[in-house]
PDB file of C-alpha atoms and ligand atoms in Angstrom:
ATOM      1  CA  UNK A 403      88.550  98.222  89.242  1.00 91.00           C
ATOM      2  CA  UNK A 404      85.040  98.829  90.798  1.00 95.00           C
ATOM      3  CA  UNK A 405      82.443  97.177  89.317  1.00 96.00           C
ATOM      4  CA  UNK A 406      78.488  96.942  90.639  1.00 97.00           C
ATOM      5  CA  UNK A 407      76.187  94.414  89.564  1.00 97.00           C
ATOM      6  CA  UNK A 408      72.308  94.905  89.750  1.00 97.00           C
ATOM      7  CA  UNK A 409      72.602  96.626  93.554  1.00 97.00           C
ATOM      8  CA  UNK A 410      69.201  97.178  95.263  1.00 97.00           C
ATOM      9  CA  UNK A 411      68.884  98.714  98.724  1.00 97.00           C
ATOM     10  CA  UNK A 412      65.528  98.817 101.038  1.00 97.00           C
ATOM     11  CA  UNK A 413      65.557 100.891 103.719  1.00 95.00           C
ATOM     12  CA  UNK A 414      62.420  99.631 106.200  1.00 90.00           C
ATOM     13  CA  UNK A 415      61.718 103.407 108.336  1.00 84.00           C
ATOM     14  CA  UNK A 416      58.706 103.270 110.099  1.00 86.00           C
ATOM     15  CA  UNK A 417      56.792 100.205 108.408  1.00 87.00           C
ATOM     16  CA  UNK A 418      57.723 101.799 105.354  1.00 92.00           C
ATOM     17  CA  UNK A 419      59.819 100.414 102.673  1.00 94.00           C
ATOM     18  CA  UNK A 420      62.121 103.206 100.629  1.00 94.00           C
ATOM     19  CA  UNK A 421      63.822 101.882  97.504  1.00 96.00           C
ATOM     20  CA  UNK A 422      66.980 103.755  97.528  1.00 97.00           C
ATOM     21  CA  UNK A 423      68.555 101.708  95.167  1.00 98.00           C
ATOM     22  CA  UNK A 424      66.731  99.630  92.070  1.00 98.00           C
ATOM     23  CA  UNK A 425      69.180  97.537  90.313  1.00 97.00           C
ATOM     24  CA  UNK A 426      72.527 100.047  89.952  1.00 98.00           C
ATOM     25  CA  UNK A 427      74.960  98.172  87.353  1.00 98.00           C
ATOM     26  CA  UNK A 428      78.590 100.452  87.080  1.00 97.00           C
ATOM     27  CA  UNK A 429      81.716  99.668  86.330  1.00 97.00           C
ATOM     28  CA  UNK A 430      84.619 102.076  86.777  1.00 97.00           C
ATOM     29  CA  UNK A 431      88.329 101.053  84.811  1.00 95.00           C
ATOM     30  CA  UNK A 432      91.633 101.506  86.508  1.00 95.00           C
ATOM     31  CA  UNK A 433      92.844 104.866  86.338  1.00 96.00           C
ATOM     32  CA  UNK A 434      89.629 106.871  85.740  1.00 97.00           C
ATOM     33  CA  UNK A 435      87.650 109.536  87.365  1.00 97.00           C
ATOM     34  CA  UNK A 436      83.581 108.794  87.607  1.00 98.00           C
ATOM     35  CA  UNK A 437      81.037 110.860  88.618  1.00 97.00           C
ATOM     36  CA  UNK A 438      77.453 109.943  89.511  1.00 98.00           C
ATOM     37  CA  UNK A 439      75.325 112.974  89.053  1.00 97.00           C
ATOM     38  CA  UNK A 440      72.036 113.467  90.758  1.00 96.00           C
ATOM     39  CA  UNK A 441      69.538 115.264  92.854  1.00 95.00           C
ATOM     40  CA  UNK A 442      69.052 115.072  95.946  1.00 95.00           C
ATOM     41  CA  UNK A 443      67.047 111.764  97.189  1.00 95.00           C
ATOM     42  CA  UNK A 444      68.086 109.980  93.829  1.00 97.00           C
ATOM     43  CA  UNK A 445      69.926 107.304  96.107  1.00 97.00           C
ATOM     44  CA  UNK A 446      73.772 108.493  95.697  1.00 97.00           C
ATOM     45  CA  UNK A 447      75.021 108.270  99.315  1.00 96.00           C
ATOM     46  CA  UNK A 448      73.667 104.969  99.890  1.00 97.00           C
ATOM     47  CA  UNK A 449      75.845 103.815  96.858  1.00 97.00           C
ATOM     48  CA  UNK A 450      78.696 105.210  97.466  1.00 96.00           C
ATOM     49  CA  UNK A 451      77.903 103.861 101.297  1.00 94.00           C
ATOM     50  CA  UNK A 452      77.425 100.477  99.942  1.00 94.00           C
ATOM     51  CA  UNK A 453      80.715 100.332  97.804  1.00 94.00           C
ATOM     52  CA  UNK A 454      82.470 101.555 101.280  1.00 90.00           C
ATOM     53  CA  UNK A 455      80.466  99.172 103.084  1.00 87.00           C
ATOM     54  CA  UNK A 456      79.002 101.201 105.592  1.00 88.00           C
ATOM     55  CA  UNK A 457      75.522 100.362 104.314  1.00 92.00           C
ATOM     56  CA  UNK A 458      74.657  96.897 103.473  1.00 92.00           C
ATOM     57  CA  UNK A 459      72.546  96.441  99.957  1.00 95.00           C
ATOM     58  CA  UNK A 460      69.647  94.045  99.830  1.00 95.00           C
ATOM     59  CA  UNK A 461      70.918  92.358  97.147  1.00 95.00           C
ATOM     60  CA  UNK A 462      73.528  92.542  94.381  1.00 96.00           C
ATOM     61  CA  UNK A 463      76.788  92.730  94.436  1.00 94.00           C
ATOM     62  CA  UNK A 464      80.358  95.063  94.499  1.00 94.00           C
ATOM     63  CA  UNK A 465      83.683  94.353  93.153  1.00 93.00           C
ATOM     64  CA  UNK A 466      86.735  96.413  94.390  1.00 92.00           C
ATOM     65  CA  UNK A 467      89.485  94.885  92.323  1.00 86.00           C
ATOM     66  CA  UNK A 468      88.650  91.530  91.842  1.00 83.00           C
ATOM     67  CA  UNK A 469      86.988  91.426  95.421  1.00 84.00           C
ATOM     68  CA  UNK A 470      83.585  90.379  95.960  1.00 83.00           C
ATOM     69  CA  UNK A 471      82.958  93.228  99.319  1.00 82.00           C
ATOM     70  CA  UNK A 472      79.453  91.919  99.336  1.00 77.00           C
ATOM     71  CA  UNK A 473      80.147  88.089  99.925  1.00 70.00           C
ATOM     72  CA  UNK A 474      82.825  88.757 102.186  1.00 58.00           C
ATOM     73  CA  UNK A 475      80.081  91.263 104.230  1.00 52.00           C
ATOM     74  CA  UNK A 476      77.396  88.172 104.223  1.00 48.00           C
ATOM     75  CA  UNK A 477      80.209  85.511 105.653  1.00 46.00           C
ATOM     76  CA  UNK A 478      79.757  85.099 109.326  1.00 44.00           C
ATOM     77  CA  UNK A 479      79.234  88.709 109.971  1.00 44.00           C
ATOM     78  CA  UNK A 480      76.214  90.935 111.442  1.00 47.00           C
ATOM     79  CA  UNK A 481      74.392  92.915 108.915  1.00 45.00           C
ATOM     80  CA  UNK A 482      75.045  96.007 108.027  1.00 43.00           C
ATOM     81  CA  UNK A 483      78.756  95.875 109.923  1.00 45.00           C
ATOM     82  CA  UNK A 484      82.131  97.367 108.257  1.00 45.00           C
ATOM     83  CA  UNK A 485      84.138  95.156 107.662  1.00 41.00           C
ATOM     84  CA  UNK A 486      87.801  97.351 108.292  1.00 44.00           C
ATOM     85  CA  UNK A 487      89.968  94.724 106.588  1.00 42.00           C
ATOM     86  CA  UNK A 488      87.745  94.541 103.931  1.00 41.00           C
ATOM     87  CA  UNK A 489      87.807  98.175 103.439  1.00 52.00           C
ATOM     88  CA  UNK A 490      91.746  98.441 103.254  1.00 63.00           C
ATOM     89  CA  UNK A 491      92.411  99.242  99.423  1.00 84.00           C
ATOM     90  CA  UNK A 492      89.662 102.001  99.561  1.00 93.00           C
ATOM     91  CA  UNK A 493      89.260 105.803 100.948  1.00 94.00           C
ATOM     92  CA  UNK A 494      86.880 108.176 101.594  1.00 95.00           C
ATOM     93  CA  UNK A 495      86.550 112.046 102.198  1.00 96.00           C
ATOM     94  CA  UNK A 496      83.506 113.398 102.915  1.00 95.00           C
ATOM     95  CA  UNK A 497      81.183 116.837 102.669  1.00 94.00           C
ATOM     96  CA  UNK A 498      81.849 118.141 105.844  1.00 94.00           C
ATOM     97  CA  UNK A 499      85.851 116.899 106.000  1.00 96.00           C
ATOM     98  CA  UNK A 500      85.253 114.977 109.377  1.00 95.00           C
ATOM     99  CA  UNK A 501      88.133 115.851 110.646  1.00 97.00           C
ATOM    100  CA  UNK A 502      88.991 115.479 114.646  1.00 97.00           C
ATOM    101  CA  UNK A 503      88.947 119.195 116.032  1.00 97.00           C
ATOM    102  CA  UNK A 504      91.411 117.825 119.030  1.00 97.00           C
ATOM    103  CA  UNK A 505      94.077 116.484 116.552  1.00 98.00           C
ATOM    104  CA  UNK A 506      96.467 118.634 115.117  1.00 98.00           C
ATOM    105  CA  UNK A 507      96.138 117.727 110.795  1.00 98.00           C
ATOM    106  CA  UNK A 508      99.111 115.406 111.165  1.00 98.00           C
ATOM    107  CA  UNK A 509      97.749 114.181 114.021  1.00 97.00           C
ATOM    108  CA  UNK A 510      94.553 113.447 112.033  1.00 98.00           C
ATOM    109  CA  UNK A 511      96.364 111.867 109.440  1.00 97.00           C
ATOM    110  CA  UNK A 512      98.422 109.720 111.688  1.00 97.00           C
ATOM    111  CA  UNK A 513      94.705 108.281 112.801  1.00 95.00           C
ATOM    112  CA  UNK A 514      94.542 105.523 110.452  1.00 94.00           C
ATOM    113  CA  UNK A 515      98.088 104.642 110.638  1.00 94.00           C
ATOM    114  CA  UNK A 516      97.588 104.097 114.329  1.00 94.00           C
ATOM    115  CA  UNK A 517      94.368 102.234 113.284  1.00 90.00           C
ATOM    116  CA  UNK A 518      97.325  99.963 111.365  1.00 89.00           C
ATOM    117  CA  UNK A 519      99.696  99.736 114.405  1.00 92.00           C
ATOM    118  CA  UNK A 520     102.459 101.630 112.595  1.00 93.00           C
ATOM    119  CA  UNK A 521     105.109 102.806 114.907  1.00 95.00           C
ATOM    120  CA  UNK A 522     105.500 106.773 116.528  1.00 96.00           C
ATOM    121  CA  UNK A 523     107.991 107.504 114.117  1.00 97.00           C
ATOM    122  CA  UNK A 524     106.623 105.643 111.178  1.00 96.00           C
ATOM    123  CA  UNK A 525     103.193 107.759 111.364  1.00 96.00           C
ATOM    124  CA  UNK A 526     104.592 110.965 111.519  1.00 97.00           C
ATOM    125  CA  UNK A 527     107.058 110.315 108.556  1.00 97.00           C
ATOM    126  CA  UNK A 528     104.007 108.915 106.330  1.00 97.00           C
ATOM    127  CA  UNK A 529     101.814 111.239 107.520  1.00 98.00           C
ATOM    128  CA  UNK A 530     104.087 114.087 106.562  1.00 98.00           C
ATOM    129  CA  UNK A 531     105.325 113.159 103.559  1.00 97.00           C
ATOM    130  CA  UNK A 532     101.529 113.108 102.428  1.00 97.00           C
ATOM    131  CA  UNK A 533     100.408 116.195 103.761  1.00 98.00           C
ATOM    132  CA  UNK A 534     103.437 117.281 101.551  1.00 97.00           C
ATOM    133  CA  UNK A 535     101.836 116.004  98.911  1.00 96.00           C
ATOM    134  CA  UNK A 536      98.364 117.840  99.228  1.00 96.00           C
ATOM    135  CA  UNK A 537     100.230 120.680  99.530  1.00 96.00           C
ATOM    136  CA  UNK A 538     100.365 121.117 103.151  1.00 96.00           C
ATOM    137  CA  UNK A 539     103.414 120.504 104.811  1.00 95.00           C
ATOM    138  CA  UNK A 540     103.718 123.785 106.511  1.00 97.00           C
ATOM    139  CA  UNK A 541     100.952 123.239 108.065  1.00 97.00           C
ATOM    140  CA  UNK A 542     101.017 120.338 110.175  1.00 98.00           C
ATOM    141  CA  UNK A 543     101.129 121.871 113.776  1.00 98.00           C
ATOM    142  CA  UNK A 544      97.658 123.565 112.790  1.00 98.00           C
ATOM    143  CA  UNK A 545      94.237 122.155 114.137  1.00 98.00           C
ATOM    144  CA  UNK A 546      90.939 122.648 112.188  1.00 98.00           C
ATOM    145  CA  UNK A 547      90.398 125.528 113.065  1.00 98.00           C
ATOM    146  CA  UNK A 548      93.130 127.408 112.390  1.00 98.00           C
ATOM    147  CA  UNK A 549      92.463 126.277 108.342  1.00 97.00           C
ATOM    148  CA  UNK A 550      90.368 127.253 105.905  1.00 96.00           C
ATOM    149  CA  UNK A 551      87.588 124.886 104.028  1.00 96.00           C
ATOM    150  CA  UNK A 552      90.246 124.013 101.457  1.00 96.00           C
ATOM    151  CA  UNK A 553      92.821 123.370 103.697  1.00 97.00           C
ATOM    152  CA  UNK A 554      90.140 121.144 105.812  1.00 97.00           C
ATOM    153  CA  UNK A 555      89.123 119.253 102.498  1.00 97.00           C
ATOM    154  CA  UNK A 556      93.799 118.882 101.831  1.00 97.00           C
ATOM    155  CA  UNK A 557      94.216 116.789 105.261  1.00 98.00           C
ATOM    156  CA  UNK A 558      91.086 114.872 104.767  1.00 97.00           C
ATOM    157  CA  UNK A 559      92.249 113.669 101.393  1.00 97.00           C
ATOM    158  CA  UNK A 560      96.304 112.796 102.900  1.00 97.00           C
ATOM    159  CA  UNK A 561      94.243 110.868 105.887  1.00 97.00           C
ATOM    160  CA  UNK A 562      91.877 109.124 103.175  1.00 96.00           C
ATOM    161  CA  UNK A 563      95.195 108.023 101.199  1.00 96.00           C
ATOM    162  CA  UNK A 564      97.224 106.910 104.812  1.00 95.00           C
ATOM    163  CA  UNK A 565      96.708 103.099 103.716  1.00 91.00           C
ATOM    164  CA  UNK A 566      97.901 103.704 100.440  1.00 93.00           C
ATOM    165  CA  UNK A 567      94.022 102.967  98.326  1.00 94.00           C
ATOM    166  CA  UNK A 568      93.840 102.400  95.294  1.00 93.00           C
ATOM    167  CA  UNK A 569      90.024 103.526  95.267  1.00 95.00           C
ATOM    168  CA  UNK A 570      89.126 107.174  96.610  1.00 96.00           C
ATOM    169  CA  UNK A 571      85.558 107.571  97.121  1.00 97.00           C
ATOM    170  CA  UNK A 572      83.950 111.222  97.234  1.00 96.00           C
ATOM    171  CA  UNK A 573      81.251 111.860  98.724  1.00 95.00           C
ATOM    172  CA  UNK A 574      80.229 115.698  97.817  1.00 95.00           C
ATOM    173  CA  UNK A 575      83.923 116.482  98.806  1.00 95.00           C
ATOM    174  CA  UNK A 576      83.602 120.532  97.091  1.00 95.00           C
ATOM    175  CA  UNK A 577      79.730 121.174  98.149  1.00 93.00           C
ATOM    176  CA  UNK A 578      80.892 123.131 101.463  1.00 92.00           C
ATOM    177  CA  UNK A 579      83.565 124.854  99.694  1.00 94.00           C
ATOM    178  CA  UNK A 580      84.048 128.448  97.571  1.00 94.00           C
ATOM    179  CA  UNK A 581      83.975 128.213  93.910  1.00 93.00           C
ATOM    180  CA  UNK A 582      87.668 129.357  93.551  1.00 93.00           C
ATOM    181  CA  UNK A 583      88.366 126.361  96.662  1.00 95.00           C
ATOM    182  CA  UNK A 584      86.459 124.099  94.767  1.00 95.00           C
ATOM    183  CA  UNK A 585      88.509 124.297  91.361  1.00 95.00           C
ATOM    184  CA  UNK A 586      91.814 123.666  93.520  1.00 94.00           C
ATOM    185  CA  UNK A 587      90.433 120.691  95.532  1.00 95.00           C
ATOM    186  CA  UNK A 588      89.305 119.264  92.055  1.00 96.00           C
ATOM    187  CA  UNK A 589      92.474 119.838  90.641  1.00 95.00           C
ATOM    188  CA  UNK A 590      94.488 118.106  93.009  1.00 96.00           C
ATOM    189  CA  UNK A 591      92.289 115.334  92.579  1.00 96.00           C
ATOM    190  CA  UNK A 592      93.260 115.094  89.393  1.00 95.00           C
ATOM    191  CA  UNK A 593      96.508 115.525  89.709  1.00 95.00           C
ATOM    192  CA  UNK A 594      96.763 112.680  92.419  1.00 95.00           C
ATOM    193  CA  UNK A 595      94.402 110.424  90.073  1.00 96.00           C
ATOM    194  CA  UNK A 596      97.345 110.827  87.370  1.00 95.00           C
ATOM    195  CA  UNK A 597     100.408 110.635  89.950  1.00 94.00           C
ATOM    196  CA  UNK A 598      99.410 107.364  91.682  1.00 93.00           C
ATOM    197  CA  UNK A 599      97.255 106.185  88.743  1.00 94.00           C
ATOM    198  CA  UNK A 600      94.259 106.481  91.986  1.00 95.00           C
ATOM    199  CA  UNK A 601      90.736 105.335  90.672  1.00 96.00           C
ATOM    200  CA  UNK A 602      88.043 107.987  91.798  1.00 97.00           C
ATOM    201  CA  UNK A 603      84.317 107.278  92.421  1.00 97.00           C
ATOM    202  CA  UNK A 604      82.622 110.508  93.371  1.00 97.00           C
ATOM    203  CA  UNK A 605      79.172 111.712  93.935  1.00 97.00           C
ATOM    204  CA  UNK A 606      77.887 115.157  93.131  1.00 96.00           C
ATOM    205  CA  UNK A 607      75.022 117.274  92.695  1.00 94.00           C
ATOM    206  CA  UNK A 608      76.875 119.692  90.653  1.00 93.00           C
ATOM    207  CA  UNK A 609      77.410 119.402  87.339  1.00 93.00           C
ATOM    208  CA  UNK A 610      80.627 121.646  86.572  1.00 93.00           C
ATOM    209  CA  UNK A 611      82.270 119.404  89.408  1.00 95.00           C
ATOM    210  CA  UNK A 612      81.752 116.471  86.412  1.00 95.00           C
ATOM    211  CA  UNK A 613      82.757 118.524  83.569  1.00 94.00           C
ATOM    212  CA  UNK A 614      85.766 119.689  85.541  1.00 93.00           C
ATOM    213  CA  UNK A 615      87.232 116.408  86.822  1.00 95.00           C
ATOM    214  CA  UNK A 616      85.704 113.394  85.546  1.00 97.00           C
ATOM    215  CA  UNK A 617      86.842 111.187  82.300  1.00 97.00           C
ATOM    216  CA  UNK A 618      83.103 109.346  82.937  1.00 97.00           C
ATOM    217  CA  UNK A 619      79.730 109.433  84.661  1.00 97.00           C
ATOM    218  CA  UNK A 620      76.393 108.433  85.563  1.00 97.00           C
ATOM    219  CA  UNK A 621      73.092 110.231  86.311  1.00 97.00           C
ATOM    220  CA  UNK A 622      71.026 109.394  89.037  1.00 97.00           C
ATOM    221  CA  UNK A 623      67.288 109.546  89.167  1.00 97.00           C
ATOM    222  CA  UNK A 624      65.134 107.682  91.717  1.00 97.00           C
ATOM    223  CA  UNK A 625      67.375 104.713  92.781  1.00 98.00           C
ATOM    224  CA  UNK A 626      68.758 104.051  88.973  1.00 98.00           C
ATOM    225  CA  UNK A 627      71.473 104.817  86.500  1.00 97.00           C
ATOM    226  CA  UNK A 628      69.429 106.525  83.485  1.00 96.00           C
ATOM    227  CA  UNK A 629      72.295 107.264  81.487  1.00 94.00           C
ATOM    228  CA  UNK A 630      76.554 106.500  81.931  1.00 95.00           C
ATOM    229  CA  UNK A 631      79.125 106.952  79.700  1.00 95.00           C
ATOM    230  CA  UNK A 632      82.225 109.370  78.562  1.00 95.00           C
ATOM    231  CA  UNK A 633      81.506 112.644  79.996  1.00 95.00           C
ATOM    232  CA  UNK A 634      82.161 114.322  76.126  1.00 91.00           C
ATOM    233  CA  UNK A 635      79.809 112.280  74.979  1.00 90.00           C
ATOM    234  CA  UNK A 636      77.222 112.951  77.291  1.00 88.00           C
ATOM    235  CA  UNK A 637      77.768 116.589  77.384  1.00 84.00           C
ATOM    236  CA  UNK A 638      77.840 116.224  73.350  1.00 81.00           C
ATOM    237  CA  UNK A 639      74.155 118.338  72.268  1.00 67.00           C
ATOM    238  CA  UNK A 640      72.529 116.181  69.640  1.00 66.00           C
TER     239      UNK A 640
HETATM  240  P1  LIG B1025      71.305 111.186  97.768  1.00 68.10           P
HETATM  241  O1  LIG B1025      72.658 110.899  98.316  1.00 68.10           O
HETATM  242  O2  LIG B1025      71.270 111.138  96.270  1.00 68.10           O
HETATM  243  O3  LIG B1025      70.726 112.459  98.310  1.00 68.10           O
HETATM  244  P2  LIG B1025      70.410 109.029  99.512  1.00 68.10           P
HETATM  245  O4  LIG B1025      71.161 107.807  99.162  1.00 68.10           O
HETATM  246  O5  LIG B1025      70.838 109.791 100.710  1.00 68.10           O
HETATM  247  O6  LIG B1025      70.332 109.998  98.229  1.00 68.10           O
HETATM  248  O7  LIG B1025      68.876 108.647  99.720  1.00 68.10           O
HETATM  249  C1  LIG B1025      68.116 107.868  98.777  1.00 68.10           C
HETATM  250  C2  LIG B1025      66.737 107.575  99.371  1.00 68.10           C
HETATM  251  O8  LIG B1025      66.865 106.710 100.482  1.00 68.10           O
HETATM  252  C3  LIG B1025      65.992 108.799  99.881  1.00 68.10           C
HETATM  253  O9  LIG B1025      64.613 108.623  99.646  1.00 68.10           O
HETATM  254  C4  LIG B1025      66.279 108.779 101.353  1.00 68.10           C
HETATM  255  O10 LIG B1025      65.261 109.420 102.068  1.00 68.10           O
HETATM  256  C5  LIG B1025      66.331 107.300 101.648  1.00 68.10           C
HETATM  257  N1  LIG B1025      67.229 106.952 102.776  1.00 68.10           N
HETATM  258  C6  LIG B1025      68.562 107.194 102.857  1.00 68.10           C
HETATM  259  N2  LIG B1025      69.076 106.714 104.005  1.00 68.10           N
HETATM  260  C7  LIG B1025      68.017 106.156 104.673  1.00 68.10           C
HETATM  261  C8  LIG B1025      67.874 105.474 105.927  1.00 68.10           C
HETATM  262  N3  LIG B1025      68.942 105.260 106.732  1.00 68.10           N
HETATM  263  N4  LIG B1025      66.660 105.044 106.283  1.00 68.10           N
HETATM  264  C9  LIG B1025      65.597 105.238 105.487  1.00 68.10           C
HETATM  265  N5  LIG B1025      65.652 105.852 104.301  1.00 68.10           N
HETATM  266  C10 LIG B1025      66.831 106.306 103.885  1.00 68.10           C
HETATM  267  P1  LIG B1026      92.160 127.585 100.485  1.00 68.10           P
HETATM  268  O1  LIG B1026      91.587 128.294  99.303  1.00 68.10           O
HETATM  269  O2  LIG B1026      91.145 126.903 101.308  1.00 68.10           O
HETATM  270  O3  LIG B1026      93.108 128.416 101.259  1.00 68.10           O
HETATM  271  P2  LIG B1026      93.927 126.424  98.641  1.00 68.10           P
HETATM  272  O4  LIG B1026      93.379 125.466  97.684  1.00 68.10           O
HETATM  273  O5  LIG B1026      94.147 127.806  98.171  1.00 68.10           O
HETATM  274  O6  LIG B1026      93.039 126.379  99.938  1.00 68.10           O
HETATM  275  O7  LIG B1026      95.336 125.865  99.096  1.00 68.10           O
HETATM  276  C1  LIG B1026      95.666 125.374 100.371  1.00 68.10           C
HETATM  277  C2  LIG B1026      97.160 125.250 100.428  1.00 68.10           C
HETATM  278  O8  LIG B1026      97.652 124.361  99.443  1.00 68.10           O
HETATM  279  C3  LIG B1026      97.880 126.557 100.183  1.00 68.10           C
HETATM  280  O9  LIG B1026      98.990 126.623 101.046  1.00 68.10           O
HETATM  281  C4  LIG B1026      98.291 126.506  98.722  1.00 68.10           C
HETATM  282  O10 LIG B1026      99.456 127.231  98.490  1.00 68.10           O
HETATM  283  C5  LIG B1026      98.549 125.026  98.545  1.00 68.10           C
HETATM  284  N1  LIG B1026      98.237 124.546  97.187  1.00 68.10           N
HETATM  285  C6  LIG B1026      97.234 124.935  96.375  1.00 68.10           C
HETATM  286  N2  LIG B1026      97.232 124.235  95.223  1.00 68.10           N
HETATM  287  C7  LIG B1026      98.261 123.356  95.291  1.00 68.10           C
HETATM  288  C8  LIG B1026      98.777 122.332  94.437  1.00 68.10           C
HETATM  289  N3  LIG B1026      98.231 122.025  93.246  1.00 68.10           N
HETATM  290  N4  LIG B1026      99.845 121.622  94.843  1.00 68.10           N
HETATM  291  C9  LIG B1026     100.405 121.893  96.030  1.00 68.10           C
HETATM  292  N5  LIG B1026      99.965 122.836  96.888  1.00 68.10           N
HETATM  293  C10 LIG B1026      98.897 123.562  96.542  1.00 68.10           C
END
């Protein structure tokens, strides 16, 4: 489903060069949950930035089912810029939810299916028939502010699945969130993951956020993948 061959990414800041990424080589199967474990600075952002092609690698290359994302970024277009068709097939929620504090959370939901050019009607159908499915229908009329982190974290995940992905990326989704809020957002993860077979590629710094939700994974240290496989295994003391 995703699968990254031998990525390398170079930042140049300041007449410097900073490896971020030296040769990352990951593939994730249909179906399954993968982590990528690391510390801080060990380069997971940029990959998870390059598979959503925000951030263009130096070199290397990343398959979203059967689609070569990197060739179709180096094809007539300016370095470094998104490519939205490109990206249909994949979403993203992030650390800090980025949610629009003007929209109501259908209304923030509704975003991408605007983005599409579905119709009024359309939107707020889709839209609430998913934040039924994150478990917050009654909720719709509320802005950001009137939820809690958990709540936040619900209508980011409906808006990340508005074009119907078959990829969610996670970027640190739980690290601003409660451990109680944590085990439900990971949880319904899961339980979307096994209701609409979703593939999941998520970074972390935490390990019980791997043990809790992921079938695989990968540690991170300086740039490279040091060790990947079944998370039993690798949580298996010799
Ligand atoms: P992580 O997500 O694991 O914390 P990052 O991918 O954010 O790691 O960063 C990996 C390395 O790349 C770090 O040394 C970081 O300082 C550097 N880096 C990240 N983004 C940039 C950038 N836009 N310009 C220069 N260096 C960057
Ligand atoms: P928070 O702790 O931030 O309030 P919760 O995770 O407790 O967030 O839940 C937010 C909303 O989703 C609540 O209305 C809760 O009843 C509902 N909810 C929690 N877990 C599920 C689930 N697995 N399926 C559907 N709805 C859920």
């Amino acid at each position: 489903m995703i699968t990254i061959s031998d990525l390398t990414k170079v930042y140049r800041a300041r007449g410097r060069d900073v490896t971020a990424l030296d040769g990352v080589s990951l593939h994730v199967e249909p179906g399954e949950v993968h982590g990528v474990i690391g510390r801080s600075g060990a380069g997971k952002s940029t990959l998870i930035r390059c598979v959503n092609q925000l951030e263009r690698p130096t070199s290397g290359t990343v398959t979203v089912e059967g689609r070569d994302l990197t060739a179709l970024a180096g094809k007539g277009n300016r370095a470094g810029r998104p490519l939205r068709r490109a990206r249909g097939g994949i979403g993203m929620i992030f650390q800090h939810f980025n949610l629009l504090s003007s929209r109501t959370a259908q209304g923030n939901v509704e975003l991408p299916l605007e983005i599409q050019g579905l119709g009024r009607r359309e939107r707020a159908r889709k839209a609430l028939e998913l934040l039924d499915l994150v478990g917050l229908a009654d909720r719709a009329r509320a802005h950001p502010a009137q939820l809690s982190g958990g709540q936040k974290q619900r209508v980011g995940i409906a808006r990340a699945l508005a074009g119907d992905p078959k990829v969610l990326l996670s970027d640190e989704a739980t690290s601003a969130l409660d451990p109680e809020t944590t085990g439900s957002v990971l949880r319904l993860l899961r339980d979307l993951n096994r209701q609409l077979g979703l593939t999941v590629l998520l970074i972390t710094h935490e390990m019980d956020v791997v043990k809790t939700v992921c079938d695989s994974a990968s540690l991170m240290e300086d740039g490279r993948l040091t060790e990947s496989g079944r998370v039993d295994d690798l949580l298996a003391t010799p």
